[in-house]
Amino acid sequence: MAVRQRPFHLVVFGASGFTGQFVTEEVAREKLQRVLERAAQKLGRPTLPSEVGIIICDITTPGSLDEMARQATIVLNCVGPYRFYGEPVVKACIENGTSCIDISGEPQFLELMYWKYHQKAAEKGVYIIGSSGFDSIPADMGVIYTSNKINGTLTAVESFLTINSGPEGLCIHDGTWKSAVYGFGNQNQLKKLRNQSNLKPVPIVGAKLKRRWPVSYCRELSSYSIPFLGADVSVVKRTQRYLHENLDQSPVQYAAYVTVGGITSVIKLMFAGLFFLLFVKFGIGRQLLIRFPWLFSFGYFSKQGPTQKQIDAASFTMTFFGQGYSHTCPIENNKPNIRVCTQVKGPEAGYIATPIAMVQAAMTLLNDVSNLPSVGGVFTPGAAFAKTKLIDRLNKRGLEFSVISSSEV
C-alpha cells in the first residue's frame, strides 16, 4: 500500500455515532501512546494535540465522501447498517485510492463488496477489510492463532463464545439489532449471491467436523450452547478459502457457538428466537422488531445502548477446541490424533474490544505493509493480516490470545 502524503492517516467516519465515539477514543489513545514513546525523554510528560480535524460529510452526498477519502490514508467506517450505508463509502475510498476498514457483521454486505469491488481495489492498490471488530477478528485471527500453535496440521475448530456481565446485566445498542433484523429478513438474497458466485468447494481435510444439535451441552465449559448466528462462520470460511487458494495452506473446518448457561436460559432464548424468526419474515414484523427492540429481545437491545457501568463490568471469552494430525500421522483414513485448546479473552465486546480491534487493524495496515497481501483488494481480516503482527498488537491492548492445552491422543 503506497502511503501518500495526506492530511490524516486515519479518518473515523461516523465518529458521532454510538460505536463511532468509542472508536474515536481508541484512536486518540493510540495517538497518545505513540507520542509518549517518542517524546517521553524530551518532555517527561504526555502530550496530545488539542485540536482534532473534523470533516463534514453525508452518506447521501457522494462528493462529500470523495472529499473525506481524498484526505485519508485509511477510513475507519463505523456507519451501519452497512447494507444501507456501507457501499458508498467503499466506492468513494476505492475511487480516491484510500484503504477502508469497517466493523460490519453482515455477511451479505461483506460478500457482495468482495464480488463487486475486489478487482477494482486490487487495481488501485488499496485494501478494503471488513468485519474488523468483535465480528470477526477474535474468531478469524483465533483460528489462525490455533493453527500456528498446533504441532502438526489443524483440520477443524469449534469456537464457543461466552459473554460475561456485571450485576447490571447486558445491553447492546439497537444498531446491531437492526443489522440482525435486516440480515435475517433478507437471507434469500445471501443464498442467491452465493449461488451466483459458483465457487468450487474448499476441500475437507481429515475427519469431517460434525454439526451439533441446535441446543447442545459443552462438557468442557459446563454450559449449554447454541449456534452463533453472527458473521464469524462466513468470515472464517472466506479466510480459509483465501489461505488455501493463495498460500497453499491446509483449510480448516469451522463451527461457531455461544454458551447460554443453564436450562432456564435455553428456554428463554428459545422463546425469544421463535418470536424473532416469526416476525422477521414479514415487513410489518420487521418494523415492530425495529421499533421495539427492548421488548422483543427481552431487554438485551435498546435504543439507548449500555450504560458505562454495564460496559465496564462486561467481558468475553472465546474458547477454541481444535483437532488435527501430527506430522507423523497420515491424514488419510485416520482419526485426528492431536487436540488443542486456545482462548481469546477481552473486555466488553461491542464498545471496548471492537474499537481496539478496529484501530489495531488500521495501525497494522499502516505499519506492517511488507506482510500484507502483495496487491490490494477486498479481504477478510485473516486474509489481510495472517502474516502480520496484529495478534501481538491486540495482546498488548488487552485482547489476549493464549494456549490452554495441547496434547496427542
mmCIF file of C-alpha atoms in Angstrom:
data_model
loop_
_atom_site.group_PDB
_atom_site.id
_atom_site.type_symbol
_atom_site.label_atom_id
_atom_site.label_comp_id
_atom_site.label_asym_id
_atom_site.label_seq_id
_atom_site.Cartn_x
_atom_site.Cartn_y
_atom_site.Cartn_z
ATOM 1 C CA MET A 1 0.000 0.000 0.000
ATOM 2 C CA ALA A 2 1.513 3.262 -1.097
ATOM 3 C CA VAL A 3 1.125 5.733 1.771
ATOM 4 C CA ARG A 4 0.710 9.105 0.106
ATOM 5 C CA GLN A 5 1.077 12.468 1.804
ATOM 6 C CA ARG A 6 -2.404 13.241 3.050
ATOM 7 C CA PRO A 7 -3.638 15.385 5.928
ATOM 8 C CA PHE A 8 -4.763 12.373 8.004
ATOM 9 C CA HIS A 9 -3.542 8.811 8.415
ATOM 10 C CA LEU A 10 -6.876 7.758 9.934
ATOM 11 C CA VAL A 11 -10.366 9.211 9.485
ATOM 12 C CA VAL A 12 -13.218 7.856 11.627
ATOM 13 C CA PHE A 13 -16.387 8.047 9.544
ATOM 14 C CA GLY A 14 -19.388 8.107 11.873
ATOM 15 C CA ALA A 15 -17.493 9.455 14.880
ATOM 16 C CA SER A 16 -20.686 10.958 16.282
ATOM 17 C CA GLY A 17 -22.496 7.595 16.246
ATOM 18 C CA PHE A 18 -22.791 5.298 19.248
ATOM 19 C CA THR A 19 -19.949 2.945 18.277
ATOM 20 C CA GLY A 20 -18.003 5.647 16.446
ATOM 21 C CA GLN A 21 -17.433 7.608 19.653
ATOM 22 C CA PHE A 22 -15.686 4.613 21.217
ATOM 23 C CA VAL A 23 -13.557 4.085 18.092
ATOM 24 C CA THR A 24 -12.588 7.760 18.197
ATOM 25 C CA GLU A 25 -11.492 7.400 21.826
ATOM 26 C CA GLU A 26 -9.354 4.401 20.874
ATOM 27 C CA VAL A 27 -7.714 6.335 18.011
ATOM 28 C CA ALA A 28 -6.885 9.138 20.454
ATOM 29 C CA ARG A 29 -5.468 6.617 22.928
ATOM 30 C CA GLU A 30 -3.252 5.084 20.193
ATOM 31 C CA LYS A 31 -2.019 8.550 19.240
ATOM 32 C CA LEU A 32 -1.179 9.324 22.858
ATOM 33 C CA GLN A 33 0.836 6.123 23.213
ATOM 34 C CA ARG A 34 2.902 6.925 20.114
ATOM 35 C CA VAL A 35 3.550 10.484 21.261
ATOM 36 C CA LEU A 36 4.585 9.268 24.700
ATOM 37 C CA GLU A 37 7.067 6.804 23.252
ATOM 38 C CA ARG A 38 8.648 9.464 21.061
ATOM 39 C CA ALA A 39 8.580 12.438 23.401
ATOM 40 C CA ALA A 40 8.928 10.924 26.874
ATOM 41 C CA GLN A 41 12.668 11.646 27.155
ATOM 42 C CA LYS A 42 12.418 15.226 25.937
ATOM 43 C CA LEU A 43 9.231 16.339 27.679
ATOM 44 C CA GLY A 44 8.797 13.955 30.563
ATOM 45 C CA ARG A 45 5.003 14.190 30.282
ATOM 46 C CA PRO A 46 2.264 13.084 27.889
ATOM 47 C CA THR A 47 1.051 15.405 25.159
ATOM 48 C CA LEU A 48 -1.889 15.124 22.843
ATOM 49 C CA PRO A 49 -2.806 17.630 20.136
ATOM 50 C CA SER A 50 -5.506 19.902 21.475
ATOM 51 C CA GLU A 51 -7.303 20.092 18.147
ATOM 52 C CA VAL A 52 -8.850 17.261 16.157
ATOM 53 C CA GLY A 53 -9.555 17.690 12.466
ATOM 54 C CA ILE A 54 -13.250 17.453 11.543
ATOM 55 C CA ILE A 55 -14.555 16.591 8.094
ATOM 56 C CA ILE A 56 -18.273 17.146 7.480
ATOM 57 C CA CYS A 57 -19.731 14.604 5.068
ATOM 58 C CA ASP A 58 -23.034 12.925 4.321
ATOM 59 C CA ILE A 59 -23.646 9.394 3.122
ATOM 60 C CA THR A 60 -26.191 10.724 0.588
ATOM 61 C CA THR A 61 -23.706 13.183 -0.910
ATOM 62 C CA PRO A 62 -21.032 11.337 -2.933
ATOM 63 C CA GLY A 63 -18.943 14.489 -3.314
ATOM 64 C CA SER A 64 -18.543 14.811 0.440
ATOM 65 C CA LEU A 65 -17.462 11.174 0.702
ATOM 66 C CA ASP A 66 -14.887 11.770 -2.034
ATOM 67 C CA GLU A 67 -13.590 14.795 -0.145
ATOM 68 C CA MET A 68 -13.235 12.719 3.009
ATOM 69 C CA ALA A 69 -11.497 9.850 1.223
ATOM 70 C CA ARG A 70 -9.030 12.179 -0.518
ATOM 71 C CA GLN A 71 -7.797 13.416 2.869
ATOM 72 C CA ALA A 72 -7.245 9.989 4.442
ATOM 73 C CA THR A 73 -4.842 7.111 4.097
ATOM 74 C CA ILE A 74 -7.370 4.819 5.821
ATOM 75 C CA VAL A 75 -11.062 5.408 6.543
ATOM 76 C CA LEU A 76 -12.472 3.633 9.604
ATOM 77 C CA ASN A 77 -16.128 3.232 8.670
ATOM 78 C CA CYS A 78 -18.454 2.999 11.698
ATOM 79 C CA VAL A 79 -21.737 3.813 9.921
ATOM 80 C CA GLY A 80 -24.235 0.958 9.740
ATOM 81 C CA PRO A 81 -26.349 -0.923 8.968
ATOM 82 C CA TYR A 82 -23.808 -1.441 6.235
ATOM 83 C CA ARG A 83 -26.316 -2.950 3.811
ATOM 84 C CA PHE A 84 -27.785 0.572 3.541
ATOM 85 C CA TYR A 85 -24.810 2.849 4.149
ATOM 86 C CA GLY A 86 -21.635 0.838 3.516
ATOM 87 C CA GLU A 87 -21.238 0.643 -0.246
ATOM 88 C CA PRO A 88 -20.971 4.396 -0.995
ATOM 89 C CA VAL A 89 -18.042 4.592 1.425
ATOM 90 C CA VAL A 90 -16.290 1.596 -0.158
ATOM 91 C CA LYS A 91 -16.837 3.085 -3.623
ATOM 92 C CA ALA A 92 -15.517 6.529 -2.625
ATOM 93 C CA CYS A 93 -12.445 5.034 -0.969
ATOM 94 C CA ILE A 94 -11.509 2.900 -3.973
ATOM 95 C CA GLU A 95 -12.039 5.730 -6.460
ATOM 96 C CA ASN A 96 -9.797 8.010 -4.389
ATOM 97 C CA GLY A 97 -7.057 5.479 -3.639
ATOM 98 C CA THR A 98 -7.909 5.145 0.068
ATOM 99 C CA SER A 99 -7.985 1.978 2.143
ATOM 100 C CA CYS A 100 -11.042 1.256 4.295
ATOM 101 C CA ILE A 101 -11.761 -0.815 7.387
ATOM 102 C CA ASP A 102 -15.237 -1.496 8.756
ATOM 103 C CA ILE A 103 -16.815 -3.387 11.660
ATOM 104 C CA SER A 104 -19.685 -4.966 9.760
ATOM 105 C CA GLY A 105 -21.174 -8.217 10.984
ATOM 106 C CA GLU A 106 -23.382 -8.542 7.900
ATOM 107 C CA PRO A 107 -22.344 -11.452 5.622
ATOM 108 C CA GLN A 108 -24.415 -10.278 2.664
ATOM 109 C CA PHE A 109 -22.741 -6.857 2.615
ATOM 110 C CA LEU A 110 -19.270 -8.317 3.181
ATOM 111 C CA GLU A 111 -19.542 -10.912 0.447
ATOM 112 C CA LEU A 112 -21.223 -8.516 -2.000
ATOM 113 C CA MET A 113 -18.396 -5.999 -1.588
ATOM 114 C CA TYR A 114 -15.896 -8.715 -2.493
ATOM 115 C CA TRP A 115 -17.676 -9.627 -5.718
ATOM 116 C CA LYS A 116 -18.295 -6.039 -6.779
ATOM 117 C CA TYR A 117 -15.048 -4.349 -5.786
ATOM 118 C CA HIS A 118 -12.194 -6.821 -5.233
ATOM 119 C CA GLN A 119 -10.732 -6.362 -8.703
ATOM 120 C CA LYS A 120 -11.162 -2.565 -8.642
ATOM 121 C CA ALA A 121 -9.461 -2.336 -5.235
ATOM 122 C CA ALA A 122 -6.608 -4.525 -6.484
ATOM 123 C CA GLU A 123 -6.101 -2.252 -9.489
ATOM 124 C CA LYS A 124 -5.970 0.789 -7.190
ATOM 125 C CA GLY A 125 -3.641 -0.924 -4.707
ATOM 126 C CA VAL A 126 -5.949 -0.270 -1.727
ATOM 127 C CA TYR A 127 -7.159 -2.623 0.981
ATOM 128 C CA ILE A 128 -10.852 -2.926 1.853
ATOM 129 C CA ILE A 129 -11.070 -5.000 5.031
ATOM 130 C CA GLY A 130 -14.478 -5.787 6.502
ATOM 131 C CA SER A 131 -15.604 -7.296 9.829
ATOM 132 C CA SER A 132 -12.653 -5.857 11.759
ATOM 133 C CA GLY A 133 -14.418 -5.520 15.105
ATOM 134 C CA PHE A 134 -15.680 -8.135 17.530
ATOM 135 C CA ASP A 135 -17.255 -9.530 14.377
ATOM 136 C CA SER A 136 -14.910 -11.119 13.410
ATOM 137 C CA ILE A 137 -11.303 -10.531 14.445
ATOM 138 C CA PRO A 138 -11.349 -12.730 17.590
ATOM 139 C CA ALA A 139 -12.792 -15.673 15.631
ATOM 140 C CA ASP A 140 -10.813 -15.200 12.415
ATOM 141 C CA MET A 141 -7.445 -14.472 14.000
ATOM 142 C CA GLY A 142 -8.223 -17.028 16.742
ATOM 143 C CA VAL A 143 -8.417 -19.839 14.188
ATOM 144 C CA ILE A 144 -5.150 -18.654 12.610
ATOM 145 C CA TYR A 145 -3.532 -18.478 16.063
ATOM 146 C CA THR A 146 -4.725 -22.017 16.858
ATOM 147 C CA SER A 147 -3.350 -23.285 13.555
ATOM 148 C CA ASN A 148 0.013 -21.677 14.299
ATOM 149 C CA LYS A 149 0.171 -23.240 17.786
ATOM 150 C CA ILE A 150 -0.645 -26.851 16.925
ATOM 151 C CA ASN A 151 2.308 -29.201 16.438
ATOM 152 C CA GLY A 152 1.002 -30.597 13.182
ATOM 153 C CA THR A 153 -1.873 -29.838 10.802
ATOM 154 C CA LEU A 154 -5.054 -28.261 12.182
ATOM 155 C CA THR A 155 -8.114 -29.582 10.327
ATOM 156 C CA ALA A 156 -11.158 -28.494 12.367
ATOM 157 C CA VAL A 157 -12.097 -25.965 15.062
ATOM 158 C CA GLU A 158 -15.176 -25.298 17.163
ATOM 159 C CA SER A 159 -15.367 -21.961 18.965
ATOM 160 C CA PHE A 160 -17.527 -21.184 21.994
ATOM 161 C CA LEU A 161 -18.238 -17.577 22.877
ATOM 162 C CA THR A 162 -19.029 -16.735 26.499
ATOM 163 C CA ILE A 163 -20.239 -13.223 27.339
ATOM 164 C CA ASN A 164 -19.763 -12.165 30.954
ATOM 165 C CA SER A 165 -21.774 -9.360 32.536
ATOM 166 C CA GLY A 166 -21.745 -7.430 35.789
ATOM 167 C CA PRO A 167 -24.587 -7.000 38.308
ATOM 168 C CA GLU A 168 -26.495 -4.655 35.972
ATOM 169 C CA GLY A 169 -26.607 -7.193 33.163
ATOM 170 C CA LEU A 170 -26.005 -6.808 29.448
ATOM 171 C CA CYS A 171 -27.299 -4.322 26.921
ATOM 172 C CA ILE A 172 -26.452 -3.688 23.261
ATOM 173 C CA HIS A 173 -27.268 -0.649 21.143
ATOM 174 C CA ASP A 174 -30.103 -1.236 18.696
ATOM 175 C CA GLY A 175 -27.877 -0.533 15.671
ATOM 176 C CA THR A 176 -26.643 -4.126 15.976
ATOM 177 C CA TRP A 177 -30.242 -5.304 16.374
ATOM 178 C CA LYS A 178 -31.258 -3.534 13.148
ATOM 179 C CA SER A 179 -28.423 -5.204 11.245
ATOM 180 C CA ALA A 180 -29.606 -8.605 12.513
ATOM 181 C CA VAL A 181 -33.248 -7.913 11.640
ATOM 182 C CA TYR A 182 -32.459 -6.900 8.063
ATOM 183 C CA GLY A 183 -29.893 -9.669 7.688
ATOM 184 C CA PHE A 184 -32.250 -12.481 8.698
ATOM 185 C CA GLY A 185 -35.095 -10.856 6.832
ATOM 186 C CA ASN A 186 -33.118 -10.985 3.588
ATOM 187 C CA GLN A 187 -31.444 -14.387 3.855
ATOM 188 C CA ASN A 188 -32.730 -15.342 0.406
ATOM 189 C CA GLN A 189 -30.601 -12.573 -1.106
ATOM 190 C CA LEU A 190 -27.488 -14.010 0.553
ATOM 191 C CA LYS A 191 -28.306 -17.516 -0.729
ATOM 192 C CA LYS A 192 -28.826 -16.111 -4.230
ATOM 193 C CA LEU A 193 -25.499 -14.253 -4.083
ATOM 194 C CA ARG A 194 -23.662 -17.424 -3.032
ATOM 195 C CA ASN A 195 -25.342 -19.489 -5.738
ATOM 196 C CA GLN A 196 -24.385 -16.949 -8.388
ATOM 197 C CA SER A 197 -20.757 -16.953 -7.240
ATOM 198 C CA ASN A 198 -20.486 -20.625 -8.278
ATOM 199 C CA LEU A 199 -17.363 -21.175 -6.161
ATOM 200 C CA LYS A 200 -15.622 -24.528 -6.149
ATOM 201 C CA PRO A 201 -15.987 -26.174 -2.707
ATOM 202 C CA VAL A 202 -12.988 -25.933 -0.395
ATOM 203 C CA PRO A 203 -11.703 -29.473 0.227
ATOM 204 C CA ILE A 204 -12.395 -31.136 3.570
ATOM 205 C CA VAL A 205 -9.114 -32.308 5.071
ATOM 206 C CA GLY A 206 -9.188 -35.088 7.663
ATOM 207 C CA ALA A 207 -12.242 -36.218 9.601
ATOM 208 C CA LYS A 208 -15.373 -34.201 8.829
ATOM 209 C CA LEU A 209 -16.455 -31.865 11.644
ATOM 210 C CA LYS A 210 -19.847 -32.998 12.927
ATOM 211 C CA ARG A 211 -22.543 -30.379 13.397
ATOM 212 C CA ARG A 212 -24.003 -30.113 16.876
ATOM 213 C CA TRP A 213 -27.697 -30.021 17.696
ATOM 214 C CA PRO A 214 -29.337 -26.557 17.857
ATOM 215 C CA VAL A 215 -29.062 -26.887 21.651
ATOM 216 C CA SER A 216 -26.105 -28.926 22.887
ATOM 217 C CA TYR A 217 -24.106 -29.321 26.081
ATOM 218 C CA CYS A 218 -20.402 -28.475 26.158
ATOM 219 C CA ARG A 219 -18.838 -30.612 28.873
ATOM 220 C CA GLU A 220 -15.541 -28.744 28.858
ATOM 221 C CA LEU A 221 -17.296 -25.446 29.641
ATOM 222 C CA SER A 222 -20.149 -26.949 31.717
ATOM 223 C CA SER A 223 -22.689 -24.953 29.722
ATOM 224 C CA TYR A 224 -25.385 -25.361 27.119
ATOM 225 C CA SER A 225 -24.674 -23.753 23.767
ATOM 226 C CA ILE A 226 -26.470 -22.713 20.606
ATOM 227 C CA PRO A 227 -25.054 -21.853 17.149
ATOM 228 C CA PHE A 228 -23.553 -18.371 16.952
ATOM 229 C CA LEU A 229 -25.550 -16.535 14.279
ATOM 230 C CA GLY A 230 -23.135 -13.668 13.646
ATOM 231 C CA ALA A 231 -20.727 -13.267 10.732
ATOM 232 C CA ASP A 232 -17.908 -15.398 12.191
ATOM 233 C CA VAL A 233 -18.574 -18.571 10.184
ATOM 234 C CA SER A 234 -18.898 -16.661 6.915
ATOM 235 C CA VAL A 235 -15.708 -14.683 7.573
ATOM 236 C CA VAL A 236 -13.587 -17.627 8.749
ATOM 237 C CA LYS A 237 -14.649 -19.753 5.775
ATOM 238 C CA ARG A 238 -13.701 -16.963 3.367
ATOM 239 C CA THR A 239 -10.323 -16.627 5.085
ATOM 240 C CA GLN A 240 -9.675 -20.352 4.906
ATOM 241 C CA ARG A 241 -10.538 -20.326 1.199
ATOM 242 C CA TYR A 242 -8.083 -17.466 0.617
ATOM 243 C CA LEU A 243 -5.274 -19.140 2.574
ATOM 244 C CA HIS A 244 -5.830 -22.416 0.715
ATOM 245 C CA GLU A 245 -6.096 -20.957 -2.774
ATOM 246 C CA ASN A 246 -3.417 -18.260 -2.474
ATOM 247 C CA LEU A 247 -0.947 -19.546 0.136
ATOM 248 C CA ASP A 248 -1.482 -23.290 -0.358
ATOM 249 C CA GLN A 249 -2.374 -23.806 3.300
ATOM 250 C CA SER A 250 -4.466 -26.731 4.507
ATOM 251 C CA PRO A 251 -8.049 -25.426 5.009
ATOM 252 C CA VAL A 252 -9.629 -25.612 8.468
ATOM 253 C CA GLN A 253 -13.271 -26.588 9.008
ATOM 254 C CA TYR A 254 -15.041 -24.261 11.425
ATOM 255 C CA ALA A 255 -18.212 -24.048 13.516
ATOM 256 C CA ALA A 256 -19.164 -21.313 15.984
ATOM 257 C CA TYR A 257 -21.323 -21.500 19.103
ATOM 258 C CA VAL A 258 -22.279 -19.262 22.005
ATOM 259 C CA THR A 259 -22.727 -20.550 25.552
ATOM 260 C CA VAL A 260 -26.036 -19.753 27.217
ATOM 261 C CA GLY A 261 -25.628 -21.162 30.725
ATOM 262 C CA GLY A 262 -28.274 -23.429 32.227
ATOM 263 C CA ILE A 263 -31.577 -24.821 31.009
ATOM 264 C CA THR A 264 -33.560 -21.739 32.139
ATOM 265 C CA SER A 265 -31.516 -19.533 29.811
ATOM 266 C CA VAL A 266 -32.023 -22.041 26.995
ATOM 267 C CA ILE A 267 -35.819 -21.877 27.355
ATOM 268 C CA LYS A 268 -35.794 -18.063 27.482
ATOM 269 C CA LEU A 269 -33.641 -17.856 24.342
ATOM 270 C CA MET A 270 -35.808 -20.384 22.504
ATOM 271 C CA PHE A 271 -38.893 -18.211 23.066
ATOM 272 C CA ALA A 272 -37.033 -15.061 22.007
ATOM 273 C CA GLY A 273 -35.670 -16.857 18.934
ATOM 274 C CA LEU A 274 -39.082 -18.120 17.882
ATOM 275 C CA PHE A 275 -40.595 -14.640 18.151
ATOM 276 C CA PHE A 276 -37.692 -13.164 16.209
ATOM 277 C CA LEU A 277 -37.763 -15.726 13.384
ATOM 278 C CA LEU A 278 -41.543 -15.415 13.083
ATOM 279 C CA PHE A 279 -41.626 -11.622 12.949
ATOM 280 C CA VAL A 280 -38.536 -11.158 10.766
ATOM 281 C CA LYS A 281 -40.157 -12.916 7.793
ATOM 282 C CA PHE A 282 -42.718 -10.152 7.233
ATOM 283 C CA GLY A 283 -42.403 -6.431 6.558
ATOM 284 C CA ILE A 284 -44.714 -5.384 9.372
ATOM 285 C CA GLY A 285 -42.969 -7.818 11.701
ATOM 286 C CA ARG A 286 -39.577 -6.280 10.905
ATOM 287 C CA GLN A 287 -40.992 -2.816 11.590
ATOM 288 C CA LEU A 288 -42.199 -3.954 15.020
ATOM 289 C CA LEU A 289 -38.853 -5.586 15.824
ATOM 290 C CA ILE A 290 -37.003 -2.390 14.925
ATOM 291 C CA ARG A 291 -39.447 -0.121 16.746
ATOM 292 C CA PHE A 292 -39.450 -2.138 19.985
ATOM 293 C CA PRO A 293 -36.014 -3.774 20.306
ATOM 294 C CA TRP A 294 -36.114 -3.890 24.107
ATOM 295 C CA LEU A 295 -39.419 -5.804 24.132
ATOM 296 C CA PHE A 296 -38.578 -8.439 21.533
ATOM 297 C CA SER A 297 -35.018 -9.047 22.755
ATOM 298 C CA PHE A 298 -36.020 -9.493 26.408
ATOM 299 C CA GLY A 299 -34.128 -6.325 27.294
ATOM 300 C CA TYR A 300 -30.801 -7.205 25.651
ATOM 301 C CA PHE A 301 -31.068 -4.480 22.975
ATOM 302 C CA SER A 302 -32.199 -0.880 23.434
ATOM 303 C CA LYS A 303 -32.147 2.438 21.607
ATOM 304 C CA GLN A 304 -30.094 3.938 24.464
ATOM 305 C CA GLY A 305 -27.431 1.225 24.466
ATOM 306 C CA PRO A 306 -25.476 0.082 27.516
ATOM 307 C CA THR A 307 -24.585 2.305 30.444
ATOM 308 C CA GLN A 308 -20.936 2.942 31.238
ATOM 309 C CA LYS A 309 -21.267 0.651 34.284
ATOM 310 C CA GLN A 310 -22.537 -2.158 32.081
ATOM 311 C CA ILE A 311 -19.668 -1.627 29.634
ATOM 312 C CA ASP A 312 -17.026 -1.521 32.367
ATOM 313 C CA ALA A 313 -18.287 -4.734 34.013
ATOM 314 C CA ALA A 314 -18.612 -6.845 30.847
ATOM 315 C CA SER A 315 -16.058 -9.107 29.174
ATOM 316 C CA PHE A 316 -15.872 -12.020 26.748
ATOM 317 C CA THR A 317 -14.033 -15.299 26.368
ATOM 318 C CA MET A 318 -13.857 -17.204 23.094
ATOM 319 C CA THR A 319 -12.607 -20.766 23.522
ATOM 320 C CA PHE A 320 -11.359 -22.762 20.531
ATOM 321 C CA PHE A 321 -11.289 -26.557 20.514
ATOM 322 C CA GLY A 322 -9.178 -27.738 17.618
ATOM 323 C CA GLN A 323 -8.265 -31.126 16.243
ATOM 324 C CA GLY A 324 -5.698 -32.242 13.722
ATOM 325 C CA TYR A 325 -2.883 -34.574 12.833
ATOM 326 C CA SER A 326 0.733 -34.761 13.949
ATOM 327 C CA HIS A 327 3.486 -34.650 11.342
ATOM 328 C CA THR A 328 3.978 -38.418 11.718
ATOM 329 C CA CYS A 329 0.296 -39.360 11.394
ATOM 330 C CA PRO A 330 -1.085 -39.728 7.848
ATOM 331 C CA ILE A 331 -4.307 -37.777 7.445
ATOM 332 C CA GLU A 332 -5.990 -40.161 5.011
ATOM 333 C CA ASN A 333 -8.439 -42.586 6.661
ATOM 334 C CA ASN A 334 -7.179 -41.843 10.177
ATOM 335 C CA LYS A 335 -8.788 -40.199 13.163
ATOM 336 C CA PRO A 336 -7.296 -36.902 14.394
ATOM 337 C CA ASN A 337 -4.547 -37.571 16.921
ATOM 338 C CA ILE A 338 -3.954 -34.036 18.239
ATOM 339 C CA ARG A 339 -6.234 -31.884 20.366
ATOM 340 C CA VAL A 340 -5.567 -28.235 21.096
ATOM 341 C CA CYS A 341 -7.482 -25.645 23.131
ATOM 342 C CA THR A 342 -6.842 -21.908 22.820
ATOM 343 C CA GLN A 343 -8.623 -18.792 24.031
ATOM 344 C CA VAL A 344 -9.145 -15.175 23.134
ATOM 345 C CA LYS A 345 -10.188 -13.089 26.149
ATOM 346 C CA GLY A 346 -11.002 -9.428 26.280
ATOM 347 C CA PRO A 347 -13.072 -6.581 27.720
ATOM 348 C CA GLU A 348 -16.652 -5.728 26.744
ATOM 349 C CA ALA A 349 -17.161 -6.879 23.167
ATOM 350 C CA GLY A 350 -19.104 -4.174 21.365
ATOM 351 C CA TYR A 351 -17.682 -0.878 22.590
ATOM 352 C CA ILE A 352 -14.238 -1.708 24.021
ATOM 353 C CA ALA A 353 -12.966 -4.798 22.187
ATOM 354 C CA THR A 354 -14.391 -3.666 18.850
ATOM 355 C CA PRO A 355 -12.625 -0.262 18.830
ATOM 356 C CA ILE A 356 -9.380 -1.922 19.961
ATOM 357 C CA ALA A 357 -9.605 -4.490 17.161
ATOM 358 C CA MET A 358 -10.518 -1.901 14.545
ATOM 359 C CA VAL A 359 -7.809 0.597 15.455
ATOM 360 C CA GLN A 360 -5.089 -2.051 15.758
ATOM 361 C CA ALA A 361 -6.123 -3.423 12.369
ATOM 362 C CA ALA A 362 -5.686 0.090 10.968
ATOM 363 C CA MET A 363 -2.295 0.524 12.665
ATOM 364 C CA THR A 364 -1.183 -2.821 11.242
ATOM 365 C CA LEU A 365 -2.308 -1.714 7.791
ATOM 366 C CA LEU A 366 -0.220 1.449 8.175
ATOM 367 C CA ASN A 367 2.896 -0.046 9.704
ATOM 368 C CA ASP A 368 3.214 -3.672 8.558
ATOM 369 C CA VAL A 369 2.917 -3.133 4.813
ATOM 370 C CA SER A 370 5.524 -5.725 3.809
ATOM 371 C CA ASN A 371 3.495 -8.549 5.377
ATOM 372 C CA LEU A 372 0.148 -7.685 3.782
ATOM 373 C CA PRO A 373 -1.086 -9.391 0.596
ATOM 374 C CA SER A 374 1.145 -8.170 -2.211
ATOM 375 C CA VAL A 375 -1.716 -6.469 -4.067
ATOM 376 C CA GLY A 376 -4.798 -4.678 -2.817
ATOM 377 C CA GLY A 377 -8.330 -5.994 -2.824
ATOM 378 C CA VAL A 378 -11.304 -6.777 -0.612
ATOM 379 C CA PHE A 379 -10.185 -9.037 2.236
ATOM 380 C CA THR A 380 -11.286 -10.652 5.467
ATOM 381 C CA PRO A 381 -9.121 -9.790 8.500
ATOM 382 C CA GLY A 382 -7.471 -13.218 8.453
ATOM 383 C CA ALA A 383 -6.649 -12.977 4.753
ATOM 384 C CA ALA A 384 -5.159 -9.495 5.150
ATOM 385 C CA PHE A 385 -3.359 -9.948 8.479
ATOM 386 C CA ALA A 386 -2.364 -13.636 8.647
ATOM 387 C CA LYS A 387 1.332 -12.828 8.216
ATOM 388 C CA THR A 388 1.389 -9.585 10.214
ATOM 389 C CA LYS A 389 1.926 -8.734 13.888
ATOM 390 C CA LEU A 390 -1.757 -7.940 14.504
ATOM 391 C CA ILE A 391 -2.118 -10.601 17.223
ATOM 392 C CA ASP A 392 0.887 -9.135 19.070
ATOM 393 C CA ARG A 393 -0.704 -5.684 18.867
ATOM 394 C CA LEU A 394 -4.012 -6.999 20.192
ATOM 395 C CA ASN A 395 -2.277 -8.779 23.080
ATOM 396 C CA LYS A 396 -0.673 -5.501 24.135
ATOM 397 C CA ARG A 397 -4.071 -3.759 24.111
ATOM 398 C CA GLY A 398 -5.949 -6.307 26.210
ATOM 399 C CA LEU A 399 -7.274 -8.845 23.685
ATOM 400 C CA GLU A 400 -5.311 -11.821 24.974
ATOM 401 C CA PHE A 401 -4.561 -14.874 22.809
ATOM 402 C CA SER A 402 -3.327 -17.926 24.726
ATOM 403 C CA VAL A 403 -2.886 -21.708 24.516
ATOM 404 C CA ILE A 404 -4.862 -23.533 27.220
ATOM 405 C CA SER A 405 -3.824 -27.106 26.393
ATOM 406 C CA SER A 406 -2.356 -29.248 23.624
ATOM 407 C CA SER A 407 -1.954 -32.995 23.501
ATOM 408 C CA GLU A 408 -1.616 -36.014 21.248
ATOM 409 C CA VAL A 409 -4.182 -38.791 21.689
#
